[in-house]
């Protein structure tokens, strides 16, 4: 059956004119320009929330360590001491453990296998496995994805070539050694926090050099398991700053973050707070010490 003829008044719609096409492209470009910043803000909000959750888990792990061992995790002896094992698969605890807080709280972060040496058949292999382990909770998603630093010959015991599992978080040493985590293998008790657990910071985002993320830098080379070292300990008597990006070490060894306006911190009562970069030196020092008697006025 033949198709009916089109009436004389019918007009077919042609293709887009060039002007119409340019208008559509311009509208799409404007929408993309509005959408990209919005997506970035949503992504950063999610990253900041995940970062705070990481710190909350670590703060609770500190409390669980106190419940189990009778003391909070200690700062350990120093960066030259690997995690202490009394035998294969048997890490030392309490004042016998010379490694730092990052290793000591592993059992309370569901990382018992790493804490026990990851199946190593000798003490040295247990230490290597623990040092090179990548603990997802120790990474801020605003800065980097979880990954070990490149394998290389170690500069302290145990000997061998292996990577180091880094951390984006540090505990406060206050003005020197008056933070919640103290130098040496014997940790503080919660009763030592006379400023109040809700007023005292345990952990926070640490400042880093974004130009060298993924490689070894002076305050991010020993890894999460290190004892008393800038990798895992930062002072609170200097204000926190946003991450540096120039590859220059100026302003290193302090708290800071990849977040746009401040950093997350975990308090000794298990809560978390967001501290803006506008915080005063006096206020930040106050929350970073555990028995200074200061009154913190956070923005």
mmCIF file of C-alpha atoms in Angstrom:
data_model
loop_
_atom_site.group_PDB
_atom_site.id
_atom_site.type_symbol
_atom_site.label_atom_id
_atom_site.label_comp_id
_atom_site.label_asym_id
_atom_site.label_seq_id
_atom_site.Cartn_x
_atom_site.Cartn_y
_atom_site.Cartn_z
ATOM 1 C CA UNK A 1 0.000 0.000 0.000
ATOM 2 C CA UNK A 2 1.559 3.316 -0.992
ATOM 3 C CA UNK A 3 2.311 5.849 1.715
ATOM 4 C CA UNK A 4 0.009 8.859 1.766
ATOM 5 C CA UNK A 5 1.375 11.962 0.196
ATOM 6 C CA UNK A 6 2.381 14.802 2.516
ATOM 7 C CA UNK A 7 0.078 17.752 2.451
ATOM 8 C CA UNK A 8 1.201 21.020 0.962
ATOM 9 C CA UNK A 9 1.414 22.635 4.437
ATOM 10 C CA UNK A 10 3.787 20.043 5.900
ATOM 11 C CA UNK A 11 7.379 21.132 6.591
ATOM 12 C CA UNK A 12 10.072 18.661 7.634
ATOM 13 C CA UNK A 13 12.445 19.632 10.487
ATOM 14 C CA UNK A 14 15.985 20.104 9.276
ATOM 15 C CA UNK A 15 19.226 19.515 11.204
ATOM 16 C CA UNK A 16 20.512 21.883 13.887
ATOM 17 C CA UNK A 17 21.837 25.135 12.543
ATOM 18 C CA UNK A 18 25.404 26.082 13.464
ATOM 19 C CA UNK A 19 24.163 28.755 15.870
ATOM 20 C CA UNK A 20 21.853 26.308 17.638
ATOM 21 C CA UNK A 21 24.685 23.790 17.959
ATOM 22 C CA UNK A 22 27.022 26.399 19.427
ATOM 23 C CA UNK A 23 24.351 27.424 21.938
ATOM 24 C CA UNK A 24 23.888 23.806 23.041
ATOM 25 C CA UNK A 25 27.658 23.347 23.406
ATOM 26 C CA UNK A 26 27.896 26.554 25.435
ATOM 27 C CA UNK A 27 25.098 25.416 27.753
ATOM 28 C CA UNK A 28 26.785 22.028 28.249
ATOM 29 C CA UNK A 29 30.103 23.756 29.012
ATOM 30 C CA UNK A 30 28.435 25.957 31.639
ATOM 31 C CA UNK A 31 26.746 22.945 33.225
ATOM 32 C CA UNK A 32 30.047 21.050 33.344
ATOM 33 C CA UNK A 33 31.720 24.099 34.870
ATOM 34 C CA UNK A 34 29.094 24.115 37.606
ATOM 35 C CA UNK A 35 29.070 20.351 38.071
ATOM 36 C CA UNK A 36 32.819 19.663 38.402
ATOM 37 C CA UNK A 37 33.358 21.857 41.509
ATOM 38 C CA UNK A 38 30.209 20.391 43.049
ATOM 39 C CA UNK A 39 31.473 16.845 42.456
ATOM 40 C CA UNK A 40 34.863 17.797 43.900
ATOM 41 C CA UNK A 41 33.207 19.212 47.007
ATOM 42 C CA UNK A 42 31.132 16.065 47.470
ATOM 43 C CA UNK A 43 34.214 13.882 47.005
ATOM 44 C CA UNK A 44 36.236 15.908 49.520
ATOM 45 C CA UNK A 45 33.372 15.811 52.026
ATOM 46 C CA UNK A 46 33.295 12.022 51.709
ATOM 47 C CA UNK A 47 37.091 11.815 52.038
ATOM 48 C CA UNK A 48 37.058 14.036 55.105
ATOM 49 C CA UNK A 49 34.374 11.868 56.680
ATOM 50 C CA UNK A 50 36.387 8.702 55.945
ATOM 51 C CA UNK A 51 39.496 10.336 57.399
ATOM 52 C CA UNK A 52 37.589 11.190 60.580
ATOM 53 C CA UNK A 53 36.329 7.614 60.750
ATOM 54 C CA UNK A 54 39.917 6.337 60.471
ATOM 55 C CA UNK A 55 40.911 8.507 63.410
ATOM 56 C CA UNK A 56 37.886 7.423 65.405
ATOM 57 C CA UNK A 57 38.839 3.777 64.919
ATOM 58 C CA UNK A 58 42.379 4.531 66.064
ATOM 59 C CA UNK A 59 41.137 6.502 69.055
ATOM 60 C CA UNK A 60 38.949 3.586 70.126
ATOM 61 C CA UNK A 61 41.933 1.265 69.587
ATOM 62 C CA UNK A 62 43.919 3.412 72.044
ATOM 63 C CA UNK A 63 41.197 2.928 74.640
ATOM 64 C CA UNK A 64 41.020 -0.816 73.951
ATOM 65 C CA UNK A 65 44.785 -1.044 74.407
ATOM 66 C CA UNK A 66 44.407 0.666 77.782
ATOM 67 C CA UNK A 67 41.651 -1.774 78.770
ATOM 68 C CA UNK A 68 43.811 -4.745 77.769
ATOM 69 C CA UNK A 69 47.311 -3.715 78.833
ATOM 70 C CA UNK A 70 46.504 -1.230 81.588
ATOM 71 C CA UNK A 71 48.209 1.664 79.808
ATOM 72 C CA UNK A 72 47.859 3.665 76.631
ATOM 73 C CA UNK A 73 50.220 2.856 73.747
ATOM 74 C CA UNK A 74 53.673 4.331 74.166
ATOM 75 C CA UNK A 75 55.855 6.274 71.771
ATOM 76 C CA UNK A 76 58.463 3.543 71.696
ATOM 77 C CA UNK A 77 62.208 3.974 71.860
ATOM 78 C CA UNK A 78 63.102 5.372 68.456
ATOM 79 C CA UNK A 79 63.108 4.831 64.723
ATOM 80 C CA UNK A 80 66.020 2.365 64.849
ATOM 81 C CA UNK A 81 64.062 -0.221 66.838
ATOM 82 C CA UNK A 82 61.896 -2.596 64.780
ATOM 83 C CA UNK A 83 58.803 -4.174 66.348
ATOM 84 C CA UNK A 84 59.886 -6.318 69.284
ATOM 85 C CA UNK A 85 59.143 -10.050 69.009
ATOM 86 C CA UNK A 86 59.871 -12.510 71.824
ATOM 87 C CA UNK A 87 59.520 -15.359 69.337
ATOM 88 C CA UNK A 88 58.137 -16.200 65.905
ATOM 89 C CA UNK A 89 54.573 -14.894 65.756
ATOM 90 C CA UNK A 90 54.792 -13.575 69.330
ATOM 91 C CA UNK A 91 55.128 -9.777 69.578
ATOM 92 C CA UNK A 92 56.069 -8.238 72.910
ATOM 93 C CA UNK A 93 53.468 -6.132 74.731
ATOM 94 C CA UNK A 94 53.478 -3.357 77.295
ATOM 95 C CA UNK A 95 56.835 -1.916 78.321
ATOM 96 C CA UNK A 96 58.653 -4.765 76.554
ATOM 97 C CA UNK A 97 57.536 -3.442 73.145
ATOM 98 C CA UNK A 98 60.040 -0.921 71.765
ATOM 99 C CA UNK A 99 58.087 -0.090 68.610
ATOM 100 C CA UNK A 100 55.597 2.770 68.566
ATOM 101 C CA UNK A 101 51.862 3.259 68.888
ATOM 102 C CA UNK A 102 51.117 2.387 65.243
ATOM 103 C CA UNK A 103 52.287 -1.174 65.794
ATOM 104 C CA UNK A 104 50.902 -1.501 69.322
ATOM 105 C CA UNK A 105 47.260 -0.833 68.380
ATOM 106 C CA UNK A 106 47.143 -3.273 65.433
ATOM 107 C CA UNK A 107 45.245 -6.013 67.351
ATOM 108 C CA UNK A 108 42.477 -3.510 68.104
ATOM 109 C CA UNK A 109 42.115 -2.563 64.417
ATOM 110 C CA UNK A 110 41.442 -6.157 63.334
ATOM 111 C CA UNK A 111 45.064 -6.447 62.178
ATOM 112 C CA UNK A 112 46.063 -9.278 64.489
ATOM 113 C CA UNK A 113 47.741 -11.225 61.667
ATOM 114 C CA UNK A 114 50.025 -8.296 60.813
ATOM 115 C CA UNK A 115 50.768 -7.734 64.510
ATOM 116 C CA UNK A 116 51.918 -11.349 64.766
ATOM 117 C CA UNK A 117 54.292 -10.970 61.844
ATOM 118 C CA UNK A 118 52.193 -11.938 58.845
ATOM 119 C CA UNK A 119 53.191 -15.593 58.839
ATOM 120 C CA UNK A 120 56.939 -14.974 58.997
ATOM 121 C CA UNK A 121 59.006 -18.062 59.801
ATOM 122 C CA UNK A 122 61.730 -16.166 61.669
ATOM 123 C CA UNK A 123 61.657 -13.149 63.963
ATOM 124 C CA UNK A 124 63.387 -11.074 61.265
ATOM 125 C CA UNK A 125 60.744 -12.020 58.694
ATOM 126 C CA UNK A 126 57.974 -11.240 61.186
ATOM 127 C CA UNK A 127 59.505 -7.791 61.645
ATOM 128 C CA UNK A 128 59.856 -7.232 57.897
ATOM 129 C CA UNK A 129 56.259 -8.297 57.256
ATOM 130 C CA UNK A 130 54.960 -5.951 59.938
ATOM 131 C CA UNK A 131 57.063 -2.974 58.827
ATOM 132 C CA UNK A 132 56.054 -3.338 55.167
ATOM 133 C CA UNK A 133 52.345 -3.988 55.812
ATOM 134 C CA UNK A 134 49.831 -1.574 54.289
ATOM 135 C CA UNK A 135 47.132 -0.682 56.836
ATOM 136 C CA UNK A 136 44.218 1.013 55.058
ATOM 137 C CA UNK A 137 43.061 2.771 58.232
ATOM 138 C CA UNK A 138 46.377 4.643 58.339
ATOM 139 C CA UNK A 139 45.775 6.462 55.034
ATOM 140 C CA UNK A 140 43.827 9.677 54.463
ATOM 141 C CA UNK A 141 41.888 9.342 51.167
ATOM 142 C CA UNK A 142 42.277 13.056 50.460
ATOM 143 C CA UNK A 143 46.034 12.553 50.142
ATOM 144 C CA UNK A 144 46.876 9.129 48.718
ATOM 145 C CA UNK A 145 45.722 5.587 48.143
ATOM 146 C CA UNK A 146 47.029 2.865 50.474
ATOM 147 C CA UNK A 147 50.445 1.645 49.266
ATOM 148 C CA UNK A 148 53.835 0.754 50.713
ATOM 149 C CA UNK A 149 56.851 2.964 50.107
ATOM 150 C CA UNK A 150 59.272 1.446 47.552
ATOM 151 C CA UNK A 151 61.375 -1.524 48.648
ATOM 152 C CA UNK A 152 64.977 -0.717 49.436
ATOM 153 C CA UNK A 153 67.835 -1.887 51.604
ATOM 154 C CA UNK A 154 66.934 -1.145 55.196
ATOM 155 C CA UNK A 155 69.063 1.283 57.193
ATOM 156 C CA UNK A 156 68.407 -0.421 60.534
ATOM 157 C CA UNK A 157 67.532 -3.894 61.753
ATOM 158 C CA UNK A 158 66.235 -6.184 60.457
ATOM 159 C CA UNK A 159 68.548 -6.254 57.453
ATOM 160 C CA UNK A 160 67.067 -6.863 54.035
ATOM 161 C CA UNK A 161 65.266 -5.183 51.162
ATOM 162 C CA UNK A 162 61.623 -4.395 51.793
ATOM 163 C CA UNK A 163 59.156 -1.529 51.693
ATOM 164 C CA UNK A 164 57.724 0.487 54.550
ATOM 165 C CA UNK A 165 54.015 0.894 55.239
ATOM 166 C CA UNK A 166 53.503 4.635 55.857
ATOM 167 C CA UNK A 167 50.840 6.495 57.792
ATOM 168 C CA UNK A 168 49.120 9.835 57.269
ATOM 169 C CA UNK A 169 48.498 10.284 60.990
ATOM 170 C CA UNK A 170 50.618 11.168 64.008
ATOM 171 C CA UNK A 171 50.191 11.445 67.732
ATOM 172 C CA UNK A 172 50.931 14.634 69.656
ATOM 173 C CA UNK A 173 54.075 15.009 71.735
ATOM 174 C CA UNK A 174 52.754 18.359 72.975
ATOM 175 C CA UNK A 175 55.612 20.762 73.634
ATOM 176 C CA UNK A 176 58.158 17.956 73.805
ATOM 177 C CA UNK A 177 56.999 14.979 75.815
ATOM 178 C CA UNK A 178 53.766 16.091 77.469
ATOM 179 C CA UNK A 179 51.280 14.636 74.991
ATOM 180 C CA UNK A 180 49.074 11.594 75.509
ATOM 181 C CA UNK A 181 51.760 9.375 73.969
ATOM 182 C CA UNK A 182 55.116 9.737 75.672
ATOM 183 C CA UNK A 183 58.656 8.759 74.751
ATOM 184 C CA UNK A 184 59.861 5.344 75.882
ATOM 185 C CA UNK A 185 58.236 1.933 76.176
ATOM 186 C CA UNK A 186 56.000 2.704 79.165
ATOM 187 C CA UNK A 187 52.744 4.399 78.179
ATOM 188 C CA UNK A 188 50.601 6.759 80.210
ATOM 189 C CA UNK A 189 47.378 5.879 81.982
ATOM 190 C CA UNK A 190 44.103 7.622 81.172
ATOM 191 C CA UNK A 191 44.195 9.052 84.699
ATOM 192 C CA UNK A 192 47.340 10.964 83.660
ATOM 193 C CA UNK A 193 45.230 13.058 81.262
ATOM 194 C CA UNK A 194 44.350 15.678 83.857
ATOM 195 C CA UNK A 195 43.227 18.210 81.239
ATOM 196 C CA UNK A 196 40.269 15.917 80.518
ATOM 197 C CA UNK A 197 39.893 13.306 77.810
ATOM 198 C CA UNK A 198 37.392 15.410 75.837
ATOM 199 C CA UNK A 199 39.861 18.321 75.804
ATOM 200 C CA UNK A 200 42.972 16.384 74.801
ATOM 201 C CA UNK A 201 44.046 15.284 71.343
ATOM 202 C CA UNK A 202 45.459 11.807 70.810
ATOM 203 C CA UNK A 203 46.013 11.751 67.043
ATOM 204 C CA UNK A 204 45.645 13.969 64.018
ATOM 205 C CA UNK A 205 46.446 14.406 60.336
ATOM 206 C CA UNK A 206 50.145 15.056 59.799
ATOM 207 C CA UNK A 207 51.555 17.572 57.331
ATOM 208 C CA UNK A 208 53.469 16.187 54.363
ATOM 209 C CA UNK A 209 55.197 17.172 51.138
ATOM 210 C CA UNK A 210 52.837 16.357 48.268
ATOM 211 C CA UNK A 211 55.692 16.643 45.763
ATOM 212 C CA UNK A 212 57.264 13.535 47.284
ATOM 213 C CA UNK A 213 54.241 11.416 48.204
ATOM 214 C CA UNK A 214 54.954 7.839 47.185
ATOM 215 C CA UNK A 215 58.662 8.208 47.894
ATOM 216 C CA UNK A 216 60.788 8.617 50.974
ATOM 217 C CA UNK A 217 60.826 12.039 52.630
ATOM 218 C CA UNK A 218 62.452 13.029 55.885
ATOM 219 C CA UNK A 219 59.237 12.896 57.908
ATOM 220 C CA UNK A 220 57.671 9.956 56.083
ATOM 221 C CA UNK A 221 60.362 7.307 55.674
ATOM 222 C CA UNK A 222 60.301 4.994 58.699
ATOM 223 C CA UNK A 223 56.659 3.939 58.434
ATOM 224 C CA UNK A 224 53.725 3.469 60.783
ATOM 225 C CA UNK A 225 55.532 0.951 63.008
ATOM 226 C CA UNK A 226 58.326 3.349 63.929
ATOM 227 C CA UNK A 227 59.038 4.361 67.479
ATOM 228 C CA UNK A 228 59.634 7.992 68.500
ATOM 229 C CA UNK A 229 60.084 9.704 65.126
ATOM 230 C CA UNK A 230 58.500 12.476 63.044
ATOM 231 C CA UNK A 231 56.758 9.800 60.967
ATOM 232 C CA UNK A 232 54.391 9.096 63.853
ATOM 233 C CA UNK A 233 54.844 11.958 66.354
ATOM 234 C CA UNK A 234 54.277 15.700 65.854
ATOM 235 C CA UNK A 235 54.409 18.695 68.227
ATOM 236 C CA UNK A 236 51.335 20.780 68.994
ATOM 237 C CA UNK A 237 53.176 23.969 69.962
ATOM 238 C CA UNK A 238 53.211 25.055 66.304
ATOM 239 C CA UNK A 239 50.070 25.689 64.278
ATOM 240 C CA UNK A 240 48.952 23.088 61.719
ATOM 241 C CA UNK A 241 49.272 23.952 58.045
ATOM 242 C CA UNK A 242 48.028 22.634 54.722
ATOM 243 C CA UNK A 243 50.312 20.142 52.990
ATOM 244 C CA UNK A 244 53.357 21.697 51.331
ATOM 245 C CA UNK A 245 53.750 21.168 47.585
ATOM 246 C CA UNK A 246 57.152 22.543 46.629
ATOM 247 C CA UNK A 247 59.408 19.704 47.708
ATOM 248 C CA UNK A 248 60.947 22.025 50.302
ATOM 249 C CA UNK A 249 61.214 20.782 53.889
ATOM 250 C CA UNK A 250 60.228 24.161 55.341
ATOM 251 C CA UNK A 251 57.507 23.701 57.928
ATOM 252 C CA UNK A 252 57.886 19.955 58.182
ATOM 253 C CA UNK A 253 57.339 17.945 61.360
ATOM 254 C CA UNK A 254 54.041 19.556 62.260
ATOM 255 C CA UNK A 255 50.379 18.644 61.995
ATOM 256 C CA UNK A 256 48.463 19.452 58.811
ATOM 257 C CA UNK A 257 46.494 17.805 56.037
ATOM 258 C CA UNK A 258 45.348 17.615 52.436
ATOM 259 C CA UNK A 259 41.892 18.847 53.454
ATOM 260 C CA UNK A 260 40.915 22.272 52.204
ATOM 261 C CA UNK A 261 40.491 24.170 55.460
ATOM 262 C CA UNK A 262 41.803 22.169 58.405
ATOM 263 C CA UNK A 263 42.565 18.755 59.835
ATOM 264 C CA UNK A 264 40.794 15.947 61.643
ATOM 265 C CA UNK A 265 41.879 15.023 65.162
ATOM 266 C CA UNK A 266 40.891 12.227 67.534
ATOM 267 C CA UNK A 267 40.349 13.155 71.173
ATOM 268 C CA UNK A 268 41.194 10.972 74.151
ATOM 269 C CA UNK A 269 37.507 10.293 74.857
ATOM 270 C CA UNK A 270 37.101 8.591 71.459
ATOM 271 C CA UNK A 271 35.444 11.526 69.701
ATOM 272 C CA UNK A 272 36.761 13.325 66.618
ATOM 273 C CA UNK A 273 36.882 17.012 65.759
ATOM 274 C CA UNK A 274 37.731 19.109 62.734
ATOM 275 C CA UNK A 275 40.229 21.848 63.596
ATOM 276 C CA UNK A 276 40.554 24.684 61.085
ATOM 277 C CA UNK A 277 43.888 26.103 59.989
ATOM 278 C CA UNK A 278 42.875 29.381 61.667
ATOM 279 C CA UNK A 279 43.417 27.816 65.104
ATOM 280 C CA UNK A 280 45.779 29.791 67.315
ATOM 281 C CA UNK A 281 49.083 28.380 68.512
ATOM 282 C CA UNK A 282 47.922 28.613 72.135
ATOM 283 C CA UNK A 283 44.696 26.706 71.481
ATOM 284 C CA UNK A 284 46.374 23.972 69.459
ATOM 285 C CA UNK A 285 49.091 23.569 72.058
ATOM 286 C CA UNK A 286 46.409 23.275 74.728
ATOM 287 C CA UNK A 287 44.655 20.313 73.114
ATOM 288 C CA UNK A 288 47.975 18.631 72.306
ATOM 289 C CA UNK A 289 49.175 18.454 75.907
ATOM 290 C CA UNK A 290 47.581 16.160 78.459
ATOM 291 C CA UNK A 291 48.356 17.894 81.752
ATOM 292 C CA UNK A 292 49.159 21.536 81.052
ATOM 293 C CA UNK A 293 46.038 22.983 82.648
ATOM 294 C CA UNK A 294 45.315 25.170 79.600
ATOM 295 C CA UNK A 295 41.853 26.047 78.354
ATOM 296 C CA UNK A 296 41.456 25.400 74.630
ATOM 297 C CA UNK A 297 39.389 27.840 72.584
ATOM 298 C CA UNK A 298 39.038 26.141 69.215
ATOM 299 C CA UNK A 299 37.492 27.951 66.225
#
